[in-house]
């Protein structure tokens, strides 16, 4: 487990540079989750470290396979200086612990809800899990282990989350694209859903 996390951290540092801050959160009955903060000009990125220590298991399986199964870490990017986005630490750690706590398999296209604003004043309490591979490349592990995927999280307003439940992730992403939505704006309003 420690060896995997060392490789994951090395991949994050290669892709994002040296973190300027890190914090750890531990929930009862789970492994420790760290959140690393990377500053890149006017963008701040928060990445989890610890979610990939165990593979995500099918919640209907009688026994969780300790080796096989998808592995992931979460990354969220926001514009710096517009809001107190450092408070995203705890909600991000909660999402990273959800496979262990709730038996979820976090995959692209999924919605994840935290039940409270992602940071003070944020119009978002949920995120859309986007496709990996853009910012941080997948980390291949020795077979039979699956690679660690670095999943970007895109904050959604309540209206966007409701619209996504009806129309799907692809249509919401197309709507954002066609309206030129700045998904890194920590205070942005909902995209037009008419």
Tab-separated table of C-alpha atoms in Angstrom:
chain	number	residue	atom	x	y	z
A	1	UNK	CA	0.000	0.000	0.000
A	2	UNK	CA	2.733	2.471	0.966
A	3	UNK	CA	4.670	1.610	-2.187
A	4	UNK	CA	1.644	2.412	-4.375
A	5	UNK	CA	1.107	5.755	-2.636
A	6	UNK	CA	4.785	6.653	-3.077
A	7	UNK	CA	4.415	6.024	-6.826
A	8	UNK	CA	1.164	8.019	-6.919
A	9	UNK	CA	2.785	10.959	-5.125
A	10	UNK	CA	5.744	10.853	-7.522
A	11	UNK	CA	3.336	10.953	-10.503
A	12	UNK	CA	1.509	13.963	-9.000
A	13	UNK	CA	4.787	15.819	-8.406
A	14	UNK	CA	5.975	15.077	-11.958
A	15	UNK	CA	2.727	16.404	-13.447
A	16	UNK	CA	1.928	19.299	-11.089
A	17	UNK	CA	5.223	20.304	-9.457
A	18	UNK	CA	5.974	20.591	-5.766
A	19	UNK	CA	2.915	21.026	-3.483
A	20	UNK	CA	2.916	24.208	-1.419
A	21	UNK	CA	0.674	22.683	1.271
A	22	UNK	CA	-0.740	19.331	2.372
A	23	UNK	CA	-3.190	18.195	5.005
A	24	UNK	CA	-4.405	14.789	6.177
A	25	UNK	CA	-7.879	13.654	7.188
A	26	UNK	CA	-8.761	10.324	8.762
A	27	UNK	CA	-12.315	9.039	9.046
A	28	UNK	CA	-13.295	6.267	11.441
A	29	UNK	CA	-12.580	2.893	9.840
A	30	UNK	CA	-10.719	4.263	6.815
A	31	UNK	CA	-7.149	4.809	5.722
A	32	UNK	CA	-5.711	8.307	5.947
A	33	UNK	CA	-6.446	10.604	3.005
A	34	UNK	CA	-4.068	13.455	2.238
A	35	UNK	CA	-4.941	16.472	0.109
A	36	UNK	CA	-2.054	18.228	-1.636
A	37	UNK	CA	-2.322	21.803	-2.914
A	38	UNK	CA	-0.457	22.879	-6.054
A	39	UNK	CA	-0.338	26.492	-7.257
A	40	UNK	CA	0.198	27.065	-10.978
A	41	UNK	CA	-0.047	30.780	-11.767
A	42	UNK	CA	-3.658	31.824	-11.175
A	43	UNK	CA	-4.894	28.214	-10.821
A	44	UNK	CA	-4.899	26.168	-7.613
A	45	UNK	CA	-5.144	22.389	-7.855
A	46	UNK	CA	-6.092	20.089	-5.006
A	47	UNK	CA	-5.251	16.396	-5.387
A	48	UNK	CA	-6.026	13.494	-3.073
A	49	UNK	CA	-3.406	10.983	-2.005
A	50	UNK	CA	-4.588	7.786	-0.340
A	51	UNK	CA	-7.770	6.853	-2.206
A	52	UNK	CA	-5.792	4.554	-4.532
A	53	UNK	CA	-4.198	2.563	-1.692
A	54	UNK	CA	-7.040	0.036	-1.972
A	55	UNK	CA	-8.911	-0.938	-5.130
A	56	UNK	CA	-12.547	0.147	-5.290
A	57	UNK	CA	-14.800	-2.858	-4.812
A	58	UNK	CA	-18.227	-3.715	-6.157
A	59	UNK	CA	-20.603	-3.029	-3.255
A	60	UNK	CA	-22.580	-6.206	-4.103
A	61	UNK	CA	-19.506	-8.472	-3.827
A	62	UNK	CA	-19.374	-10.689	-0.744
A	63	UNK	CA	-15.625	-10.163	-0.351
A	64	UNK	CA	-13.599	-7.257	-1.664
A	65	UNK	CA	-10.617	-8.287	-3.779
A	66	UNK	CA	-7.494	-6.781	-2.143
A	67	UNK	CA	-5.624	-6.564	-5.489
A	68	UNK	CA	-8.005	-6.294	-8.452
A	69	UNK	CA	-10.351	-3.410	-9.082
A	70	UNK	CA	-10.218	0.199	-10.215
A	71	UNK	CA	-7.967	2.656	-8.364
A	72	UNK	CA	-8.208	6.430	-8.504
A	73	UNK	CA	-7.249	9.765	-7.001
A	74	UNK	CA	-9.267	12.983	-7.362
A	75	UNK	CA	-8.109	16.376	-8.691
A	76	UNK	CA	-10.025	19.665	-8.627
A	77	UNK	CA	-8.752	22.892	-10.237
A	78	UNK	CA	-10.019	26.405	-9.414
A	79	UNK	CA	-8.972	29.997	-10.028
A	80	UNK	CA	-6.920	31.385	-7.152
A	81	UNK	CA	-7.873	34.358	-5.005
A	82	UNK	CA	-11.612	34.530	-5.765
A	83	UNK	CA	-12.883	32.426	-2.840
A	84	UNK	CA	-11.628	30.531	0.217
A	85	UNK	CA	-11.183	27.348	-1.801
A	86	UNK	CA	-8.747	25.824	0.715
A	87	UNK	CA	-11.873	24.773	2.624
A	88	UNK	CA	-12.439	22.175	-0.139
A	89	UNK	CA	-9.972	19.989	1.793
A	90	UNK	CA	-12.568	18.196	3.927
A	91	UNK	CA	-15.240	17.693	1.214
A	92	UNK	CA	-12.530	16.389	-1.137
A	93	UNK	CA	-11.268	13.963	1.519
A	94	UNK	CA	-14.879	12.810	2.124
A	95	UNK	CA	-15.271	12.064	-1.590
A	96	UNK	CA	-11.925	10.221	-1.658
A	97	UNK	CA	-12.989	8.091	1.333
A	98	UNK	CA	-16.407	7.241	-0.154
A	99	UNK	CA	-15.235	4.004	-1.855
A	100	UNK	CA	-14.069	2.671	1.541
A	101	UNK	CA	-16.984	4.072	3.548
A	102	UNK	CA	-19.905	3.580	1.156
A	103	UNK	CA	-18.591	0.964	-1.249
A	104	UNK	CA	-18.820	3.331	-4.223
A	105	UNK	CA	-16.906	2.893	-7.435
A	106	UNK	CA	-15.987	6.390	-8.602
A	107	UNK	CA	-15.864	6.542	-12.403
A	108	UNK	CA	-16.111	9.156	-15.176
A	109	UNK	CA	-19.664	10.416	-15.683
A	110	UNK	CA	-20.634	9.912	-12.041
A	111	UNK	CA	-22.012	12.640	-9.798
A	112	UNK	CA	-20.678	12.909	-6.258
A	113	UNK	CA	-22.600	14.890	-3.633
A	114	UNK	CA	-21.131	16.265	-0.401
A	115	UNK	CA	-24.328	17.799	1.027
A	116	UNK	CA	-22.731	21.174	1.775
A	117	UNK	CA	-20.938	23.873	-0.231
A	118	UNK	CA	-17.502	22.752	-1.439
A	119	UNK	CA	-16.074	25.948	0.171
A	120	UNK	CA	-17.668	28.970	1.908
A	121	UNK	CA	-20.050	30.765	-0.443
A	122	UNK	CA	-19.674	28.147	-3.190
A	123	UNK	CA	-22.753	27.577	-5.344
A	124	UNK	CA	-21.661	23.917	-5.648
A	125	UNK	CA	-22.311	20.947	-3.362
A	126	UNK	CA	-21.653	18.251	-5.969
A	127	UNK	CA	-19.144	17.443	-8.680
A	128	UNK	CA	-19.121	15.664	-12.006
A	129	UNK	CA	-16.319	13.114	-12.409
A	130	UNK	CA	-14.586	13.818	-15.740
A	131	UNK	CA	-12.405	11.622	-17.951
A	132	UNK	CA	-8.815	11.060	-16.736
A	133	UNK	CA	-5.590	11.444	-18.664
A	134	UNK	CA	-5.531	15.140	-19.457
A	135	UNK	CA	-3.724	16.735	-16.551
A	136	UNK	CA	-2.112	13.713	-14.865
A	137	UNK	CA	-1.452	10.529	-16.841
A	138	UNK	CA	-2.662	7.171	-15.511
A	139	UNK	CA	-0.117	5.340	-13.367
A	140	UNK	CA	0.418	1.761	-14.529
A	141	UNK	CA	0.882	-0.801	-11.734
A	142	UNK	CA	2.133	-4.388	-11.872
A	143	UNK	CA	-0.494	-6.892	-13.085
A	144	UNK	CA	-3.036	-7.946	-11.959
A	145	UNK	CA	-3.487	-4.486	-10.394
A	146	UNK	CA	-5.348	-1.914	-12.488
A	147	UNK	CA	-3.739	1.488	-13.161
A	148	UNK	CA	-4.345	4.451	-10.881
A	149	UNK	CA	-6.492	7.002	-12.713
A	150	UNK	CA	-6.405	10.693	-11.759
A	151	UNK	CA	-10.023	11.816	-12.086
A	152	UNK	CA	-10.757	15.533	-12.568
A	153	UNK	CA	-13.763	16.835	-10.627
A	154	UNK	CA	-15.963	19.546	-12.158
A	155	UNK	CA	-18.110	21.480	-9.638
A	156	UNK	CA	-21.847	21.494	-10.457
A	157	UNK	CA	-24.578	23.818	-9.211
A	158	UNK	CA	-27.771	22.191	-7.892
A	159	UNK	CA	-29.563	23.001	-11.174
A	160	UNK	CA	-26.740	21.505	-13.227
A	161	UNK	CA	-26.706	18.367	-11.062
A	162	UNK	CA	-30.478	17.940	-11.499
A	163	UNK	CA	-30.182	18.520	-15.260
A	164	UNK	CA	-27.330	15.998	-15.470
A	165	UNK	CA	-29.464	13.345	-13.698
A	166	UNK	CA	-32.093	13.718	-16.450
A	167	UNK	CA	-29.934	14.391	-19.547
A	168	UNK	CA	-26.628	12.724	-18.668
A	169	UNK	CA	-23.025	13.824	-18.159
A	170	UNK	CA	-22.217	14.140	-21.878
A	171	UNK	CA	-25.035	16.644	-22.507
A	172	UNK	CA	-24.055	18.736	-19.488
A	173	UNK	CA	-20.423	18.868	-20.647
A	174	UNK	CA	-21.559	19.851	-24.157
A	175	UNK	CA	-23.727	22.602	-22.645
A	176	UNK	CA	-20.751	23.945	-20.658
A	177	UNK	CA	-18.584	23.858	-23.788
A	178	UNK	CA	-21.123	25.564	-26.056
A	179	UNK	CA	-21.599	28.391	-23.510
A	180	UNK	CA	-17.855	28.833	-22.866
A	181	UNK	CA	-18.336	28.100	-19.147
A	182	UNK	CA	-15.236	28.715	-17.008
A	183	UNK	CA	-15.371	25.555	-14.889
A	184	UNK	CA	-12.464	26.824	-12.768
A	185	UNK	CA	-14.379	29.909	-11.592
A	186	UNK	CA	-15.122	29.143	-7.917
A	187	UNK	CA	-18.075	31.575	-7.879
A	188	UNK	CA	-19.618	30.968	-11.308
A	189	UNK	CA	-23.352	30.693	-11.725
A	190	UNK	CA	-25.260	27.882	-13.371
A	191	UNK	CA	-24.974	27.520	-17.136
A	192	UNK	CA	-28.174	28.300	-19.085
A	193	UNK	CA	-30.184	25.070	-19.177
A	194	UNK	CA	-33.077	26.210	-21.405
